[in-house]
Coordinates of C-alpha atoms and ligand atoms in Angstrom, one line a residue:
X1 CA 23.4 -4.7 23.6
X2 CA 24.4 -1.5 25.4
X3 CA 23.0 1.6 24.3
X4 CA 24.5 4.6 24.2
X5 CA 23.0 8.1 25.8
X6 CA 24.0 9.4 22.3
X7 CA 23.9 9.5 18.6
X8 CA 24.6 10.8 15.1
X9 CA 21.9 11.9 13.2
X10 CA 21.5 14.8 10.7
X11 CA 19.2 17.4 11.1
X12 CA 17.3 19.5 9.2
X13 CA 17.0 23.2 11.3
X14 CA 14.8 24.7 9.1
X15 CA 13.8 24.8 5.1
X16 CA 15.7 26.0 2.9
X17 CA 19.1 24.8 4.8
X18 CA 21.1 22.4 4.4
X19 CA 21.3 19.0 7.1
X20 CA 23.4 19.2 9.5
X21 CA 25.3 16.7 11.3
X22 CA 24.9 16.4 15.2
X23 CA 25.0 14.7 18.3
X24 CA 22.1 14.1 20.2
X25 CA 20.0 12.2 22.5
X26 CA 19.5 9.0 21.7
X27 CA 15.1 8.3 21.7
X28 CA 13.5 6.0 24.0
X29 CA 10.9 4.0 23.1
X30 CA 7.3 5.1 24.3
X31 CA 5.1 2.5 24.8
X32 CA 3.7 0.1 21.5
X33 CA 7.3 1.6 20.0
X34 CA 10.1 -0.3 19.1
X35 CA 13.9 1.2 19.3
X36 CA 15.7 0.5 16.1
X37 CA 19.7 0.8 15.1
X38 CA 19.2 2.2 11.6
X39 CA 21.4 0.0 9.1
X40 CA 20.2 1.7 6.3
X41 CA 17.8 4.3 4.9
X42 CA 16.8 5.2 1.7
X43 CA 16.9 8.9 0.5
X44 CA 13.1 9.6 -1.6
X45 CA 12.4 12.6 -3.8
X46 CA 9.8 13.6 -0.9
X47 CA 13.1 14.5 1.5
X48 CA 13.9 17.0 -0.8
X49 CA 10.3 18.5 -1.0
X50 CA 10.6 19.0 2.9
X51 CA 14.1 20.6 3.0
X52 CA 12.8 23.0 -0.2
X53 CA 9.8 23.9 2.3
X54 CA 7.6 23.0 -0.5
X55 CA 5.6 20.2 2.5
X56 CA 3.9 22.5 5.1
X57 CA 4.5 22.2 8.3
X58 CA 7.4 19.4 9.4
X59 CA 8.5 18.6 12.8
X60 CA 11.6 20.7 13.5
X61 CA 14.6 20.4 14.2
X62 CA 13.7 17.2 12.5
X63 CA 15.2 13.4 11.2
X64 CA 14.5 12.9 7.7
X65 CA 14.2 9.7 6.5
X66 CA 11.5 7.1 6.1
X67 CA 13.0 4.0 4.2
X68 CA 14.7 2.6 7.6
X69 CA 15.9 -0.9 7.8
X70 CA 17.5 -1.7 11.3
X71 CA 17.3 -4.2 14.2
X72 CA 15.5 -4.1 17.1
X73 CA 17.4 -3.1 20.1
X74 CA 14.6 -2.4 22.4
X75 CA 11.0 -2.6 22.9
X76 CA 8.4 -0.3 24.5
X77 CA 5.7 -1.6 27.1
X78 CA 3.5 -3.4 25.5
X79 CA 5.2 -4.7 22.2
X80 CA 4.7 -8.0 21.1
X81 CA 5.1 -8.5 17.3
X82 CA 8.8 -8.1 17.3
X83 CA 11.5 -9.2 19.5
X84 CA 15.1 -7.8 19.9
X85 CA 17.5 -8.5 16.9
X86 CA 14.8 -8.5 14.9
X87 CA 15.4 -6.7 11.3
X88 CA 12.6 -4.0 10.3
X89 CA 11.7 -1.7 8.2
X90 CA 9.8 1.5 8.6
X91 CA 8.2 3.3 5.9
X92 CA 6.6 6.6 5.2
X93 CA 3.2 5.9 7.2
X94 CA 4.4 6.0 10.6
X95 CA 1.0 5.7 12.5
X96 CA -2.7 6.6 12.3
X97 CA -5.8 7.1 14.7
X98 CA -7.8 3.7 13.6
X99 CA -11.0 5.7 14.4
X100 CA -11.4 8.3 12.1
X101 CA -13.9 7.9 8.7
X102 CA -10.8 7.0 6.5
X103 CA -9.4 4.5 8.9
X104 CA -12.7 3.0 9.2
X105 CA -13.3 2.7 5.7
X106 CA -10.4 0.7 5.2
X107 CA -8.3 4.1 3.7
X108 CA -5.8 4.7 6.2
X109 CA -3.6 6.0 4.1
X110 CA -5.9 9.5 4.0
X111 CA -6.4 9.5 8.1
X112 CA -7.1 12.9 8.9
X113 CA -4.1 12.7 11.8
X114 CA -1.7 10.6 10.4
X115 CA 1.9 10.7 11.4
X116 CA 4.6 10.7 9.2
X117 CA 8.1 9.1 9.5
X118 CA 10.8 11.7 8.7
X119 CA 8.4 13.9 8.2
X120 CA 6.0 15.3 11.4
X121 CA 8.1 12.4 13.6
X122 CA 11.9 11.7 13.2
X123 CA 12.7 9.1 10.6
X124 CA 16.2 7.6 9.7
X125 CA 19.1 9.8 8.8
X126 CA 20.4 9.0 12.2
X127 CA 22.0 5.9 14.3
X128 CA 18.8 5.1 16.0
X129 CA 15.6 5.8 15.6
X130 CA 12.1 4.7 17.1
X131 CA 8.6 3.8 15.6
X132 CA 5.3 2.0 16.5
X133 CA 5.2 -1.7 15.9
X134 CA 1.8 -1.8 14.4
X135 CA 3.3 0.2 11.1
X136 CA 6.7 -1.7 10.5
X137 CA 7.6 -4.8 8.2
X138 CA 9.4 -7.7 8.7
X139 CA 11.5 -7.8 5.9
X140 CA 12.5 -10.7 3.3
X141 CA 15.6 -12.2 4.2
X142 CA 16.9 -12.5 1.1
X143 CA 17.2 -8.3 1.0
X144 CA 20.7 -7.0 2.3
X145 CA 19.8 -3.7 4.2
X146 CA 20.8 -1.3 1.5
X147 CA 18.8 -3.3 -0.8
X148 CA 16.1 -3.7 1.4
X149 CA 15.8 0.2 1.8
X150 CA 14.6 1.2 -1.2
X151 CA 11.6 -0.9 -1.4
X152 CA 10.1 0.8 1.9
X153 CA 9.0 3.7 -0.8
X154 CA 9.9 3.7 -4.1
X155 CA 8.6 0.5 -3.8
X156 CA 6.0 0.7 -1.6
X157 CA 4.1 4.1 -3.2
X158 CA 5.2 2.6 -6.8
X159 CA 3.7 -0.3 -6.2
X160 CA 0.1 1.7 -5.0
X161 CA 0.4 3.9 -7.9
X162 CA 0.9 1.1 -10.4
X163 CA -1.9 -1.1 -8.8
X164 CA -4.0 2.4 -8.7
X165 CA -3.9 2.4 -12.6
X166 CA -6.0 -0.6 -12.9
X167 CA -6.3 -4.7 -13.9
X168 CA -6.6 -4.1 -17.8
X169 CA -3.1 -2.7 -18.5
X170 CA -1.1 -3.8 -21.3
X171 CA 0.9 -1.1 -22.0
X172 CA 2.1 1.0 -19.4
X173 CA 4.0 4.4 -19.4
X174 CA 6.7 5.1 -16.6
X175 CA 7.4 9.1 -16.5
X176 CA 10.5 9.9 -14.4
X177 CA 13.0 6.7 -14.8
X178 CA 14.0 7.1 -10.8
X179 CA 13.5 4.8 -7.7
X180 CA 10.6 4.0 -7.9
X181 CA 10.3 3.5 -11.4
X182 CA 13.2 1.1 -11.4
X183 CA 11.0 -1.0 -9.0
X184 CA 7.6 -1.0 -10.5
X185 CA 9.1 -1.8 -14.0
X186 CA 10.2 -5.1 -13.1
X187 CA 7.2 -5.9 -11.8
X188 CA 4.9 -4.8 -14.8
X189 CA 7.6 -6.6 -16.8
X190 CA 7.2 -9.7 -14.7
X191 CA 3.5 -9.8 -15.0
X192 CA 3.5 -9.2 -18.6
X193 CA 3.0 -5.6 -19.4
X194 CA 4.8 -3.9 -22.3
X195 CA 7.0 -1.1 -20.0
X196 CA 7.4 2.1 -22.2
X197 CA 9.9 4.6 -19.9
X198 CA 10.1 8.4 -20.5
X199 CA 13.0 10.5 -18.9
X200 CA 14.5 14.4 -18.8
X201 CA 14.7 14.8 -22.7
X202 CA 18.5 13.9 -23.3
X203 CA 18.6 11.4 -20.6
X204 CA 20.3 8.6 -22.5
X205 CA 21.6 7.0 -19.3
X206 CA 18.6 6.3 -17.6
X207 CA 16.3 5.6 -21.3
X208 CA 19.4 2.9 -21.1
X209 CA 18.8 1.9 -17.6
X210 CA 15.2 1.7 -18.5
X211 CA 16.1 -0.4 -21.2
X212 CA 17.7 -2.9 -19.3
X213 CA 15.4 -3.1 -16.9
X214 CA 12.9 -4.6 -19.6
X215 CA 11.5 -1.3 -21.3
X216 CA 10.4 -2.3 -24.9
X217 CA 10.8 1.9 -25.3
X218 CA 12.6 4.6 -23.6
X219 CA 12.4 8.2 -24.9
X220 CA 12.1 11.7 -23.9
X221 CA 9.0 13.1 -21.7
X222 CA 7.9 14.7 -24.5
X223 CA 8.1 12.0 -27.3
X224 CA 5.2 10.5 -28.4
X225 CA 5.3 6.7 -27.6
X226 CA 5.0 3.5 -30.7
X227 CA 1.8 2.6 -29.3
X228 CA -0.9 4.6 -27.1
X229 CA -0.6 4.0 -23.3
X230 CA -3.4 2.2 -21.7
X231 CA -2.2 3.8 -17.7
X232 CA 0.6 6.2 -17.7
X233 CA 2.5 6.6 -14.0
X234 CA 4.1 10.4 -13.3
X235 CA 6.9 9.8 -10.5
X236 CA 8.4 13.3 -12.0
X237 CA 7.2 16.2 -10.0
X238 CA 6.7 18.3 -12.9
X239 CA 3.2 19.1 -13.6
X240 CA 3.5 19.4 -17.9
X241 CA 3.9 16.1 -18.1
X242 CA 0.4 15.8 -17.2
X243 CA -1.0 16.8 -20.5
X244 CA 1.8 14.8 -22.2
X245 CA 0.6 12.0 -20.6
X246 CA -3.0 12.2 -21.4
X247 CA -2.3 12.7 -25.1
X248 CA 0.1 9.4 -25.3
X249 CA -2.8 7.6 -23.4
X250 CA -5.3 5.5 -25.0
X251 CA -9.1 6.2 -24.4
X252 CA -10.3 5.2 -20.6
X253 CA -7.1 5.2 -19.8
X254 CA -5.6 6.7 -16.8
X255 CA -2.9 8.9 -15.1
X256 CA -1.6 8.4 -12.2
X257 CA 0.7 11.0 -9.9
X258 CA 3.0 8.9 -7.4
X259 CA 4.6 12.1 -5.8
X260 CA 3.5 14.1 -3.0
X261 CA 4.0 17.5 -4.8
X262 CA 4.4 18.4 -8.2
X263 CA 5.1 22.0 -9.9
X264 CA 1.3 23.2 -11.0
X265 CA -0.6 21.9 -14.1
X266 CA -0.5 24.3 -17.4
X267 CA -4.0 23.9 -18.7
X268 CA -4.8 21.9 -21.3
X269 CA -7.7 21.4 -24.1
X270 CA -10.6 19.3 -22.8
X271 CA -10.1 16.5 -25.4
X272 CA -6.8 15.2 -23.7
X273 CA -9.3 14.6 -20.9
X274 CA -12.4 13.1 -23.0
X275 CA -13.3 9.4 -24.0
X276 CA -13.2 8.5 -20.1
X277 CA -9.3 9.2 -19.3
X278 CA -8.9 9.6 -15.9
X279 CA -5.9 11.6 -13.9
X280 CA -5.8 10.6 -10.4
X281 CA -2.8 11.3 -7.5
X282 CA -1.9 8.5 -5.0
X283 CA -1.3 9.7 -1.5
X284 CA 0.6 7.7 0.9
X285 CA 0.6 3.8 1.5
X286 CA -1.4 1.1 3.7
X287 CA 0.2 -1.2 5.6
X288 CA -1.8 -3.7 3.3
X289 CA 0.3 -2.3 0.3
X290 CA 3.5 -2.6 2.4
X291 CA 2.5 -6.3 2.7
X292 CA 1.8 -7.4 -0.7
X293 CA 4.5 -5.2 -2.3
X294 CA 6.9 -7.4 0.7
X295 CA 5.9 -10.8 -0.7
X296 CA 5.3 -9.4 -4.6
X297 CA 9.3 -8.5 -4.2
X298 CA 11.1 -12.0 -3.4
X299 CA 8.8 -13.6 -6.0
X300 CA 9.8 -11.3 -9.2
X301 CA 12.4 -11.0 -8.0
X302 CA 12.8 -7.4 -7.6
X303 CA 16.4 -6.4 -7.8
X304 CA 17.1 -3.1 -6.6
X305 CA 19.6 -0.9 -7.4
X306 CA 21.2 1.8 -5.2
X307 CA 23.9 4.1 -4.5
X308 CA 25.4 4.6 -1.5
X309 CA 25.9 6.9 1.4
X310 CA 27.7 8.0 4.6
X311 CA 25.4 9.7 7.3
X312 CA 27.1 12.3 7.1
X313 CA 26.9 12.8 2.9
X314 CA 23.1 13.2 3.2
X315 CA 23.2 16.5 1.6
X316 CA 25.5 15.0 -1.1
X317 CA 22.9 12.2 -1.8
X318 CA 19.9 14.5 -1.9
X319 CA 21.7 16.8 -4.2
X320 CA 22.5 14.0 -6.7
X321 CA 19.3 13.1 -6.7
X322 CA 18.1 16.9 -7.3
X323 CA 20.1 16.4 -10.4
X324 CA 19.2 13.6 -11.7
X325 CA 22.2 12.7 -11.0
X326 CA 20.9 8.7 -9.8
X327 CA 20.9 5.3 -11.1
X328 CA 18.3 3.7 -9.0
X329 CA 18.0 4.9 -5.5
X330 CA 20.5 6.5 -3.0
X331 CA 21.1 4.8 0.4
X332 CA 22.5 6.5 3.5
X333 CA 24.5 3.4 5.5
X334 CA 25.6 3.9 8.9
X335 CA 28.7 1.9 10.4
X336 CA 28.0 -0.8 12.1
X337 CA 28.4 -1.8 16.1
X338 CA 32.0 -1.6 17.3
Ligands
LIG1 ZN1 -7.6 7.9 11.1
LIG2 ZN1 9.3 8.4 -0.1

């Protein structure tokens, strides 16, 4: 396949603005890097947290995007896990150093010099894009590349967050009815949890979305749930919902915060905390979780549901999501080869 010395791809110039669409070199692959033509990529709540400026530090000008599902169109010295034509998908953790104490320990997700797709190296809201091989996923075939997208985040973080809250949970809270919510739903559902969802107070549309989605409850944030909650998962970025959750949560149960930033935590009265509840946050992903979540999916089967995108109506897709605006997840699609 040809390649051409240019491309699409929107760019965020600086915080605070919005994309902007323009033509650019296209990247070549450095070596161990793969050169992908972006089918699809998913649009997450962290996007927005970067064009707010509320994520220090991004690469800029820079790609957003870090649910990419493409083919391979060429490879860098060295690769040898993928060949050309194959489909991918690159998610959020776009490389680490493999020496450092967290790497060694098995916790690469906390490297201390991690790199991170779309976010301190150009993800996916462009035609092409590259990435190391080591950190991408073969994909299951049975996913068409908007559906595929959404599980490369929602689905992978979800499904860390969920597994994060522990073996003994029979009923599970869901706090922000989004993407990722949508996705780790049907799996608790599927392995037999009792799903309660909790959504923007007034949120009928997605308490019904919940609903369908197997939710034996769906109410607002603030409402206190049938039965106690033995885990409770926060994909809202909205810090009062942490003290909501504790006090719908059984005792030993735990919280756990999905996001990578949340608006900051009112206090609260120590008993919320007491009888052994436990609030953690979950920060990244392994390439172990993008594995299992990969072979969990086909199996449930996850269904995902999705919106879509033109390149070029990023700014529309992150502003819908902003709102609230989102049934599932929204996907940016790009055209495909002429
Ligand atoms: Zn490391
Ligand atoms: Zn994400």
């Amino acid at each position: 396949m040809d390649i051409p010395a240019k491309m699409r791809a929107m760019l965020l110039e600086a915080p605070g603005t919005p994309l902007r669409l323009q033509e650019i070199a296209v990247p070549r692959p450095a070596p161990g890097q793969l050169l992908i033509r972006v089918h699809a990529c998913g649009v997450c709540r962290t996007d927005l947290h970067i064009v707010d400026g509320e994520l220090p530090q991004p690469k800029l000008p820079l790609i957003l995007g870090h649910e990419i599902v493409g083919s391979v169109v060429t490879c860098g010295a060295g690769v040898a896990r993928f060949r050309c034509g194959d489909r991918v998908g690159v998610p959020w953790l776009g490389s680490t150093c493999g020496r450092c104490r967290y790497c060694r320990k098995g916790q690469e997700n906390l490297c201390d010099q991690a790199r991170f797709t779309g976010y301190t190296v150009d993800g996916g809201y462009a035609e092409y894009a590259v990435a190391d091989q080591r950190y991408c996923f073969p994909l299951p075939p049975v996913y068409g590349d908007a559906a595929a997208a959404p599980l490369l985040c929602a689905g992978l973080i979800g499904y860390r967050t969920y597994r994060l809250a522990g073996e003994h949970v029979e009923n599970l809270g869901i706090y922000g009815f989004g993407a990722a919510a949508h996705i780790v739903a049907q799996i608790a559902v599927h392995q037999g949890k009792q799903v309660y969802a909790f959504t923007r107070p007034g949120d009928l549309p997605a308490q019904a979305f919940a609903r369908r989605l197997g939710a034996v409850w769906a109410g607002d944030a603030g409402a206190v749930p049938p039965q106690l909650l033995d885990a409770a998962l926060i994909f809202a970025p909205v810090g009062t919902l942490i003290p909501a959750a504790l006090q719908a949560t059984a005792k030993g149960g735990s919280v756990v915060c999905g996001g990578i930033h949340m608006s900051d935590i009112p206090a609260f009265p120590y008993r919320l905390l007491w009888e052994e509840r436990l609030i953690r946050s979950v920060a990244n992903l392994t390439r172990q979780d993008g594995e299992e979540l990969l072979a969990i999916a086909p199996r449930v089967p996850i269904r995902t549901e999705f919106q879509i995108f033109a390149l070029e109506q990023a700014n529309d897709a992150l502003t819908r999501l902003r709102a609230g605006a989102l049934e599932g997840a929204a996907v940016l699609v790009m055209p495909g080869p002429p």
